[in-house]
CSV table of C-alpha atoms and ligand atoms in Angstrom, one decimal:
chain,number,residue,atom,x,y,z
A,71,MET,CA,0.1,0.3,-0.2
A,72,LYS,CA,1.2,3.5,-1.0
A,73,GLU,CA,1.7,5.6,2.0
A,74,VAL,CA,0.4,8.9,2.1
A,75,LYS,CA,1.2,11.9,3.9
A,76,ARG,CA,-1.7,12.4,6.4
A,77,ASN,CA,-3.4,15.7,6.9
A,78,ILE,CA,-5.8,16.5,9.9
A,79,LEU,CA,-8.4,18.2,7.9
A,80,LEU,CA,-10.3,20.2,10.6
A,81,ASN,CA,-12.7,22.4,7.4
A,82,PRO,CA,-15.9,21.0,7.1
A,83,GLY,CA,-15.3,18.4,4.5
A,84,PRO,CA,-13.4,16.8,2.1
A,85,ALA,CA,-12.6,15.1,5.1
A,86,THR,CA,-9.5,13.2,5.9
A,87,THR,CA,-10.0,9.7,4.4
A,88,THR,CA,-8.3,6.7,6.0
A,89,ASP,CA,-5.7,5.0,3.7
A,90,THR,CA,-7.6,2.1,2.8
A,91,VAL,CA,-10.3,4.8,1.1
A,92,LYS,CA,-7.4,6.3,-0.7
A,93,ASN,CA,-6.1,3.2,-1.8
A,94,ALA,CA,-9.4,1.4,-2.8
A,95,MET,CA,-9.4,3.8,-5.8
A,96,VAL,CA,-6.3,2.2,-7.2
A,97,VAL,CA,-7.9,-0.4,-9.5
A,98,PRO,CA,-8.0,-2.2,-12.6
A,99,ASP,CA,-9.6,0.0,-15.7
A,100,ILE,CA,-13.1,-1.2,-15.8
A,101,CYS,CA,-16.1,0.0,-18.2
A,102,PRO,CA,-18.9,0.7,-15.6
A,103,ARG,CA,-21.2,-0.9,-17.9
A,104,GLU,CA,-19.8,-4.2,-16.8
A,105,LEU,CA,-21.9,-6.6,-14.9
A,106,GLU,CA,-19.0,-6.4,-11.9
A,107,PHE,CA,-19.0,-2.4,-11.8
A,108,GLY,CA,-23.1,-2.7,-11.8
A,109,GLU,CA,-22.5,-4.7,-8.8
A,110,LEU,CA,-20.8,-2.6,-7.2
A,111,THR,CA,-23.1,0.2,-7.8
A,112,LEU,CA,-25.8,-1.6,-6.3
A,113,SER,CA,-24.3,-2.4,-3.0
A,114,VAL,CA,-23.4,1.1,-2.9
A,115,ARG,CA,-26.6,2.4,-3.1
A,116,ASN,CA,-28.5,0.0,-1.2
A,117,ASP,CA,-26.1,0.6,2.0
A,118,LEU,CA,-26.7,3.9,1.5
A,119,ILE,CA,-30.5,3.3,2.4
A,120,LYS,CA,-29.4,0.9,5.0
A,121,ALA,CA,-27.2,3.8,6.4
A,122,ALA,CA,-30.0,6.1,6.2
A,123,TYR,CA,-32.4,3.0,8.1
A,124,GLY,CA,-34.6,3.7,4.9
A,125,GLU,CA,-35.0,0.0,3.7
A,126,LYS,CA,-39.0,0.0,3.8
A,127,ASN,CA,-39.7,2.6,1.8
A,128,HIS,CA,-36.1,4.7,0.6
A,129,THR,CA,-34.2,4.4,-2.3
A,130,ALA,CA,-30.8,6.4,-3.2
A,131,VAL,CA,-30.5,8.1,-6.2
A,132,MET,CA,-26.4,8.9,-6.9
A,133,LEU,CA,-25.0,11.4,-8.8
A,134,THR,CA,-22.0,12.8,-10.3
A,135,SER,CA,-21.3,16.1,-8.5
A,136,SER,CA,-20.6,18.2,-5.4
A,137,GLY,CA,-23.0,18.1,-2.7
A,138,THR,CA,-24.8,21.3,-3.9
A,139,GLY,CA,-25.7,19.0,-7.1
A,140,GLY,CA,-27.8,16.8,-5.1
A,141,VAL,CA,-29.3,19.6,-3.9
A,142,GLU,CA,-30.1,20.9,-7.2
A,143,ALA,CA,-31.3,17.4,-8.7
A,144,CYS,CA,-33.6,17.3,-5.6
A,145,LEU,CA,-35.2,21.0,-5.7
A,146,THR,CA,-35.7,20.7,-9.4
A,147,SER,CA,-36.8,17.4,-9.8
A,148,VAL,CA,-39.5,17.2,-7.0
A,149,VAL,CA,-41.3,20.5,-6.4
A,150,PRO,CA,-44.5,20.1,-8.7
A,151,HIS,CA,-45.2,23.5,-10.9
A,152,ASP,CA,-48.6,24.7,-9.4
A,153,LYS,CA,-46.6,24.5,-5.6
A,154,LYS,CA,-44.3,25.9,-3.8
A,155,VAL,CA,-41.5,24.6,-1.5
A,156,LEU,CA,-40.6,26.6,1.8
A,157,ILE,CA,-37.3,27.0,2.7
A,158,LEU,CA,-35.8,28.0,5.8
A,159,ASN,CA,-32.7,30.0,5.4
A,160,ASN,CA,-30.6,30.2,8.4
A,161,GLY,CA,-26.9,30.2,6.9
A,162,ALA,CA,-25.1,29.9,3.7
A,163,TYR,CA,-26.6,26.7,2.4
A,164,GLY,CA,-30.1,27.7,2.9
A,165,GLU,CA,-29.5,30.4,1.2
A,166,ARG,CA,-28.2,28.5,-1.4
A,167,MET,CA,-31.2,26.5,-1.6
A,168,GLN,CA,-33.1,29.6,-2.3
A,169,LYS,CA,-31.1,30.5,-5.1
A,170,ILE,CA,-31.3,27.7,-6.9
A,171,CYS,CA,-35.0,28.0,-6.8
A,172,GLU,CA,-34.6,31.6,-8.1
A,173,ALA,CA,-32.2,30.4,-10.8
A,174,TYR,CA,-34.8,27.8,-12.2
A,175,GLY,CA,-37.9,29.7,-11.4
A,176,ILE,CA,-39.4,26.8,-8.8
A,177,GLY,CA,-42.3,28.2,-6.6
A,178,HIS,CA,-41.1,28.6,-3.2
A,179,ILE,CA,-41.2,31.1,0.0
A,180,LYS,CA,-38.1,32.7,1.7
A,181,TYR,CA,-38.4,32.2,5.6
A,182,ILE,CA,-35.1,34.1,6.6
A,183,ALA,CA,-33.6,34.0,10.1
A,184,THR,CA,-30.8,34.8,11.7
A,185,TRP,CA,-28.0,33.0,11.1
A,186,GLY,CA,-26.4,31.2,14.2
A,187,LYS,CA,-29.3,31.7,16.3
A,188,PRO,CA,-32.0,28.7,16.3
A,189,LEU,CA,-35.2,28.5,14.3
A,190,ASP,CA,-38.3,29.8,16.0
A,191,LEU,CA,-40.9,27.0,15.2
A,192,PRO,CA,-44.3,28.8,15.9
A,193,SER,CA,-43.3,31.6,13.3
A,194,VAL,CA,-42.2,28.7,10.8
A,195,GLU,CA,-45.3,27.1,11.7
A,196,HIS,CA,-47.2,30.6,11.1
A,197,VAL,CA,-45.7,31.0,7.7
A,198,LEU,CA,-46.8,27.2,7.3
A,199,ASN,CA,-50.1,27.8,8.2
A,200,LEU,CA,-50.6,31.2,6.2
A,201,HIS,CA,-49.6,28.9,2.8
A,202,LYS,CA,-50.7,25.9,3.5
A,203,ASP,CA,-52.4,25.3,0.1
A,204,GLU,CA,-49.5,26.3,-1.9
A,205,ILE,CA,-46.6,24.6,-0.4
A,206,SER,CA,-46.1,21.1,-1.0
A,207,HIS,CA,-42.3,20.7,0.5
A,208,LEU,CA,-40.6,22.0,3.3
A,209,ALA,CA,-36.9,22.2,2.4
A,210,PHE,CA,-33.9,23.2,5.3
A,211,ILE,CA,-30.8,22.4,6.6
A,212,HIS,CA,-30.0,19.7,9.8
A,213,HIS,CA,-26.5,20.6,10.3
A,214,GLU,CA,-26.3,24.1,9.0
A,215,THR,CA,-22.3,24.1,8.7
A,216,THR,CA,-21.9,28.0,8.4
A,217,VAL,CA,-22.3,28.6,12.2
A,218,GLY,CA,-22.5,24.7,13.1
A,219,ILE,CA,-25.8,25.1,14.4
A,220,LEU,CA,-28.1,21.7,14.9
A,221,ASN,CA,-32.0,22.6,13.4
A,222,PRO,CA,-34.5,20.5,15.1
A,223,LEU,CA,-34.9,18.1,12.7
A,224,SER,CA,-37.5,15.7,14.6
A,225,GLU,CA,-39.9,19.0,15.0
A,226,LEU,CA,-39.5,20.3,11.7
A,227,SER,CA,-40.9,16.9,10.5
A,228,SER,CA,-43.3,16.8,12.5
A,229,LEU,CA,-44.6,20.0,11.2
A,230,ALA,CA,-44.2,19.1,8.1
A,231,GLN,CA,-46.4,15.9,8.9
A,232,LYS,CA,-49.3,18.1,10.4
A,233,TYR,CA,-49.5,20.3,7.3
A,234,ASN,CA,-49.0,17.4,5.3
A,235,VAL,CA,-46.3,18.7,3.3
A,236,GLU,CA,-42.8,16.5,2.4
A,237,THR,CA,-39.4,17.3,3.6
A,238,ILE,CA,-36.0,17.7,1.8
A,239,VAL,CA,-33.5,17.8,4.4
A,240,ASP,CA,-29.9,19.0,3.4
A,241,ALA,CA,-28.2,16.6,5.7
A,242,MET,CA,-25.0,16.7,3.9
A,243,SER,CA,-22.9,17.4,6.8
A,244,SER,CA,-24.5,15.2,9.2
A,245,PHE,CA,-25.3,12.0,7.2
A,246,ALA,CA,-23.3,9.1,9.1
A,247,GLY,CA,-22.2,11.8,11.4
A,248,MET,CA,-25.1,11.4,14.1
A,249,ASP,CA,-28.2,9.5,14.5
A,250,ILE,CA,-30.9,10.4,11.5
A,251,ASN,CA,-33.5,7.7,10.3
A,252,VAL,CA,-35.3,8.8,7.2
A,253,GLU,CA,-38.3,6.5,8.8
A,254,ARG,CA,-38.6,7.9,12.0
A,255,ASP,CA,-37.6,11.3,11.3
A,256,ASN,CA,-40.3,11.7,8.3
A,257,ILE,CA,-37.5,12.5,6.0
A,258,HIS,CA,-38.9,12.4,2.2
A,259,TYR,CA,-35.6,13.4,0.3
A,260,LEU,CA,-32.5,13.4,2.3
A,261,VAL,CA,-29.4,14.8,0.9
A,262,SER,CA,-25.7,14.5,1.3
A,263,SER,CA,-22.5,13.5,-0.3
A,264,SER,CA,-19.6,11.0,-0.2
A,265,ASN,CA,-16.7,13.6,1.2
A,266,LYS,CA,-18.2,14.2,5.0
A,267,CYS,CA,-18.8,12.1,7.4
A,268,ILE,CA,-19.3,8.8,5.1
A,269,GLN,CA,-15.5,9.4,5.0
A,270,GLY,CA,-15.3,9.0,1.3
A,271,MET,CA,-13.6,11.3,-1.8
A,272,ALA,CA,-15.5,13.9,-3.3
A,273,GLY,CA,-17.6,13.6,-6.1
A,274,ILE,CA,-20.5,11.8,-5.5
A,275,SER,CA,-23.9,13.6,-4.3
A,276,PHE,CA,-26.6,11.4,-3.1
A,277,VAL,CA,-30.6,11.3,-2.3
A,278,ILE,CA,-31.8,8.8,-0.2
A,279,ALA,CA,-35.2,9.3,-1.5
A,280,ASN,CA,-38.9,7.7,0.1
A,281,LYS,CA,-39.9,5.7,-3.2
A,282,GLN,CA,-43.7,6.7,-3.4
A,283,SER,CA,-42.8,10.2,-3.4
A,284,LEU,CA,-40.1,9.9,-5.9
A,285,LEU,CA,-42.0,7.9,-8.0
A,286,LYS,CA,-44.8,10.8,-8.5
A,287,THR,CA,-43.1,13.1,-9.7
A,288,LYS,CA,-43.3,11.6,-13.2
A,289,GLU,CA,-46.3,13.8,-13.4
A,290,ILE,CA,-44.2,17.0,-13.2
A,291,LYS,CA,-43.0,18.1,-16.6
A,292,PRO,CA,-39.5,18.0,-16.4
A,293,ARG,CA,-37.1,21.1,-15.5
A,294,ASN,CA,-33.5,19.7,-15.6
A,295,PHE,CA,-32.1,16.5,-17.8
A,296,TYR,CA,-28.8,15.6,-16.5
A,297,PHE,CA,-30.0,15.7,-12.5
A,298,ASN,CA,-33.5,14.2,-13.3
A,299,LEU,CA,-34.1,12.1,-10.0
A,300,LEU,CA,-36.4,10.1,-11.1
A,301,GLU,CA,-35.3,9.2,-14.6
A,302,ASN,CA,-31.7,8.5,-12.9
A,303,HIS,CA,-33.2,5.9,-10.0
A,304,LEU,CA,-35.2,4.0,-13.0
A,305,TYR,CA,-32.3,3.4,-14.8
A,306,LEU,CA,-30.3,2.1,-12.5
A,307,GLU,CA,-33.1,-0.1,-11.5
A,308,LYS,CA,-33.5,-1.5,-14.7
A,309,ASN,CA,-30.1,-1.7,-16.3
A,310,LYS,CA,-27.9,-1.7,-12.8
A,311,GLN,CA,-25.9,1.0,-14.4
A,312,PHE,CA,-25.8,4.9,-13.7
A,313,LEU,CA,-27.6,6.5,-16.4
A,314,PHE,CA,-24.3,8.7,-17.1
A,315,THR,CA,-21.1,7.9,-16.5
A,316,PRO,CA,-20.1,7.7,-13.1
A,317,PRO,CA,-16.6,8.7,-11.4
A,318,VAL,CA,-15.5,5.2,-11.0
A,319,GLN,CA,-12.9,5.1,-8.7
A,320,THR,CA,-14.7,7.6,-6.4
A,321,LEU,CA,-17.2,4.8,-5.9
A,322,TYR,CA,-14.9,2.2,-5.4
A,323,ALA,CA,-13.5,4.8,-2.4
A,324,LEU,CA,-17.0,5.4,-1.3
A,325,ARG,CA,-17.9,1.3,-1.1
A,326,GLN,CA,-14.4,0.9,0.9
A,327,ALA,CA,-15.6,3.8,3.0
A,328,ILE,CA,-19.2,2.6,3.6
A,329,THR,CA,-17.8,-1.0,4.6
A,330,GLU,CA,-15.7,0.9,7.1
A,331,TYR,CA,-18.6,2.8,8.8
A,332,PHE,CA,-20.6,-0.3,9.2
A,333,ALA,CA,-17.3,-1.9,10.4
A,334,GLU,CA,-16.6,0.6,12.8
A,335,GLY,CA,-20.5,1.1,13.9
A,336,PRO,CA,-22.9,4.0,13.7
A,337,GLU,CA,-23.2,4.4,17.1
A,338,LYS,CA,-19.4,4.8,18.2
A,339,ARG,CA,-18.4,6.7,15.1
A,340,TRP,CA,-20.9,9.4,15.9
A,341,ALA,CA,-19.6,9.1,19.5
A,342,ARG,CA,-15.9,9.3,18.0
A,343,TYR,CA,-16.8,12.5,16.6
A,344,ALA,CA,-19.3,13.6,19.8
A,345,SER,CA,-16.2,13.0,21.9
A,346,MET,CA,-14.0,15.1,19.8
A,347,TYR,CA,-15.8,17.5,20.2
A,348,GLU,CA,-16.0,17.9,23.7
A,349,ILE,CA,-12.1,17.8,23.7
A,350,MET,CA,-12.3,20.7,21.8
A,351,LYS,CA,-14.8,22.7,23.1
A,352,LYS,CA,-13.3,22.5,26.7
A,353,LYS,CA,-9.7,23.3,25.5
A,354,VAL,CA,-10.8,26.5,23.1
A,355,LYS,CA,-12.8,27.6,26.1
A,356,GLU,CA,-9.9,27.4,28.8
A,357,LEU,CA,-7.9,29.3,26.3
A,358,GLY,CA,-10.5,32.2,26.1
A,359,PHE,CA,-12.5,31.6,23.2
A,360,SER,CA,-16.2,32.2,22.5
A,361,PHE,CA,-18.7,30.2,20.6
A,362,LEU,CA,-20.8,32.2,17.6
A,363,VAL,CA,-23.7,29.7,18.2
A,364,GLU,CA,-25.0,29.2,21.8
A,365,GLU,CA,-23.9,25.8,23.5
A,366,GLN,CA,-27.2,23.9,23.6
A,367,HIS,CA,-27.9,24.5,19.8
A,368,HIS,CA,-24.0,23.4,19.0
A,369,ALA,CA,-24.5,20.2,16.4
A,370,LYS,CA,-21.1,19.0,17.9
A,371,LEU,CA,-19.7,18.3,14.2
A,372,LEU,CA,-18.3,21.8,14.0
A,373,THR,CA,-17.7,24.9,15.7
A,374,ALA,CA,-17.9,28.6,15.1
A,375,ILE,CA,-15.4,30.6,17.5
A,376,MET,CA,-15.3,34.2,17.5
A,377,ASP,CA,-11.7,35.5,16.3
A,378,PRO,CA,-10.1,36.9,19.3
A,379,LYS,CA,-10.0,40.9,19.8
A,380,SER,CA,-6.1,40.8,20.3
A,381,PRO,CA,-4.3,42.9,17.4
A,382,ASN,CA,-2.0,40.2,16.5
A,383,TYR,CA,-4.7,37.9,15.3
A,384,SER,CA,-4.6,37.1,11.7
A,385,PHE,CA,-6.4,34.3,10.9
A,386,ASN,CA,-4.2,33.4,7.1
A,387,GLU,CA,-1.2,34.0,9.8
A,388,MET,CA,-2.6,31.6,12.2
A,389,HIS,CA,-3.8,29.2,9.2
A,390,ASP,CA,0.0,29.3,7.3
A,391,TYR,CA,1.1,28.2,11.0
A,392,LEU,CA,-1.2,25.1,11.4
A,393,PHE,CA,-1.4,23.8,7.7
A,394,GLU,CA,2.7,23.8,7.6
A,395,ARG,CA,1.9,21.1,11.2
A,396,GLY,CA,-0.5,19.1,9.0
A,397,PHE,CA,-3.4,20.9,10.3
A,398,THR,CA,-6.2,22.3,7.9
A,399,ILE,CA,-8.5,24.9,9.6
A,400,TYR,CA,-11.1,27.0,8.0
A,401,PRO,CA,-12.2,30.7,8.4
A,402,GLY,CA,-15.9,31.9,8.4
A,403,LYS,CA,-17.6,35.3,8.5
A,404,VAL,CA,-21.6,35.6,9.5
A,405,GLY,CA,-22.2,39.3,8.4
A,406,ASP,CA,-19.8,41.3,10.1
A,407,VAL,CA,-18.9,39.2,12.6
A,408,ASN,CA,-15.3,37.2,11.9
A,409,THR,CA,-15.1,33.8,13.3
A,410,PHE,CA,-12.9,30.6,12.9
A,411,ARG,CA,-14.8,27.4,12.5
A,412,LEU,CA,-13.4,23.9,13.5
A,413,SER,CA,-14.6,20.8,12.5
A,414,ASN,CA,-14.1,17.6,13.8
A,415,ILE,CA,-15.2,15.0,11.1
A,416,GLY,CA,-13.6,12.6,9.1
A,417,ALA,CA,-11.2,9.6,9.7
A,418,ILE,CA,-9.4,11.8,12.9
A,419,TYR,CA,-9.0,10.6,16.6
A,420,PRO,CA,-9.3,12.1,20.1
A,421,GLU,CA,-5.8,12.3,19.8
A,422,ASP,CA,-5.5,14.4,16.4
A,423,ILE,CA,-7.3,16.8,18.3
A,424,GLU,CA,-5.0,17.1,21.4
A,425,ASN,CA,-2.2,17.3,19.0
A,426,PHE,CA,-3.9,19.8,17.0
A,427,LEU,CA,-4.8,21.9,20.2
A,428,ASN,CA,-1.5,21.7,21.8
A,429,VAL,CA,0.2,23.3,18.3
A,430,PHE,CA,-3.1,25.8,18.6
A,431,GLU,CA,-2.1,26.9,21.7
A,432,GLU,CA,1.4,27.0,21.4
A,433,TYR,CA,1.0,29.5,18.3
A,434,LEU,CA,-1.2,31.5,20.3
A,435,ARG,CA,1.1,31.7,23.0
A,436,ILE,CA,4.1,32.6,20.7
A,437,LYS,CA,1.9,35.7,18.8
A,438,LYS,CA,1.1,36.6,22.0
A,439,ILE,CA,-2.3,36.6,21.3
A,440,ILE,CA,-3.5,34.8,24.9
B,1564,PLP,C1,-24.8,22.2,4.9
B,1564,PLP,C2,-24.6,21.8,3.5
B,1564,PLP,N1,-24.9,22.0,2.5
B,1564,PLP,C3,-24.0,21.6,1.2
B,1564,PLP,C4,-23.1,22.0,1.5
B,1564,PLP,C5,-22.8,21.7,-0.2
B,1564,PLP,O1,-21.6,20.9,-0.7
B,1564,PLP,P1,-20.8,20.8,-1.6
B,1564,PLP,O2,-19.6,22.2,-1.4
B,1564,PLP,O3,-20.2,19.4,-1.8
B,1564,PLP,O4,-21.2,21.1,-3.4
B,1564,PLP,C6,-22.6,22.1,2.1
B,1564,PLP,C7,-20.6,22.1,1.8
B,1564,PLP,O5,-20.0,22.0,3.0
B,1564,PLP,C8,-22.9,21.6,3.7
B,1564,PLP,O6,-22.1,21.7,4.6
C-alpha cells in the first residue's frame, strides 16, 4: 500500500480519509457498463439506504457532483409546477437552496432567520399555516455548516407532517455523523455527499428518497435533464448502471468508506465525533474563546469560534502556521462577525485533536494572542 502523508482536515469536508479508502481507488480500469461494476453500484446504493435506515420505503439516487448538485437535483425534480417549497434559511446553505429555486424559477417561499440563531418554530408554523394550500415541500438544512448549528429535525418534520407537506433535508454534513433515520424522522428526501461524515472521496452526491414520493414526480414536467432524480433512479433499477458516466474510482472509495462505517459501527462513529467535539470545546473555552452559536444548539460536528480581539491575530497567518504542521482550519464570516471554524469529522481521532490543540495553543502563545 502506498504511504500518503496524513493531513488532519478540520475544515468541514472534504474530510480526512483512511489510507484504505485512498488505496481503494487504485483498481484495474473497468468499463462502468460491466456487470461487475453494476454490482458494486447496487451494493453502494443499498448500503446508503441502510445507513439512513430507509430499507422499508426509501431508495438512493447517486449523482456525479458535489453536494450542491444533489440539492439542486432534488429541488428541481420534486416540486410540482403549481406548488411551492418553503425554504428555511439560517445559514449559507439554506440561502443556497433559495438561490437554486430562483435560478430555475421554482415556486418557493423564503423564510429568512438570523444566521447563528435557532429557528423559531412557532413562526415557521405560522408561515406553513398561512400558505398551507400552496406549499408542497418544507426544505431545510439539518446541520447548518456555516455556523455549526443543529436545526431541530424531528420538530420540523413533525410540523411538515401536521401540514401534510413533504420534507427535503440537506444533511450534507450530518449524515453518518449522528443519528438520522429517514423513517422515524419523516424525511422524504435526504441529501448528502461522499466526502463528509461517510469519509469517502469527493465526487458523489446522493439523495435518499421515499420511493412513493419519487415515483409521483413522474407527473412533473421535467425542468432538468442530467439531474432528474426519477430518470436516474429508473435507469439504475432497470440496467444496474448509472444513467451517465459515474466517477468510477470515487465509487470504489465510497464502497470502502461505507464498509469502514459499518465496521466501526454507526453509534461508535457518532460517539467518536462527539468526543472530539467535547475535547475541542473544553480546551478552546479554557483558552478564552467564545462561540458564535449558543452551546445548547451546537451540532457537535463543527464549531464556529469568535475571532480573538488581539491586534496580533491574523486568520491567514494562524492558518499557515497550522497548515505547515499538518492541520487545516477554515475561516467563517457571518454578517460582519468574523469567526474561524473547527470541524471534527472524518478519519481523525481524539489524539489528533489533542495534538492540534497543543500546536494551536503554542501558536497563540508565540504570537501573544493569549
Ligand atoms: C449543509 C451543506 N449543504 C451543502 C453543501 C455544499 O456541498 P458542496 O460544497 O459539496 O457542493 C455543504 C458543504 O459544505 C454543506 O455543509
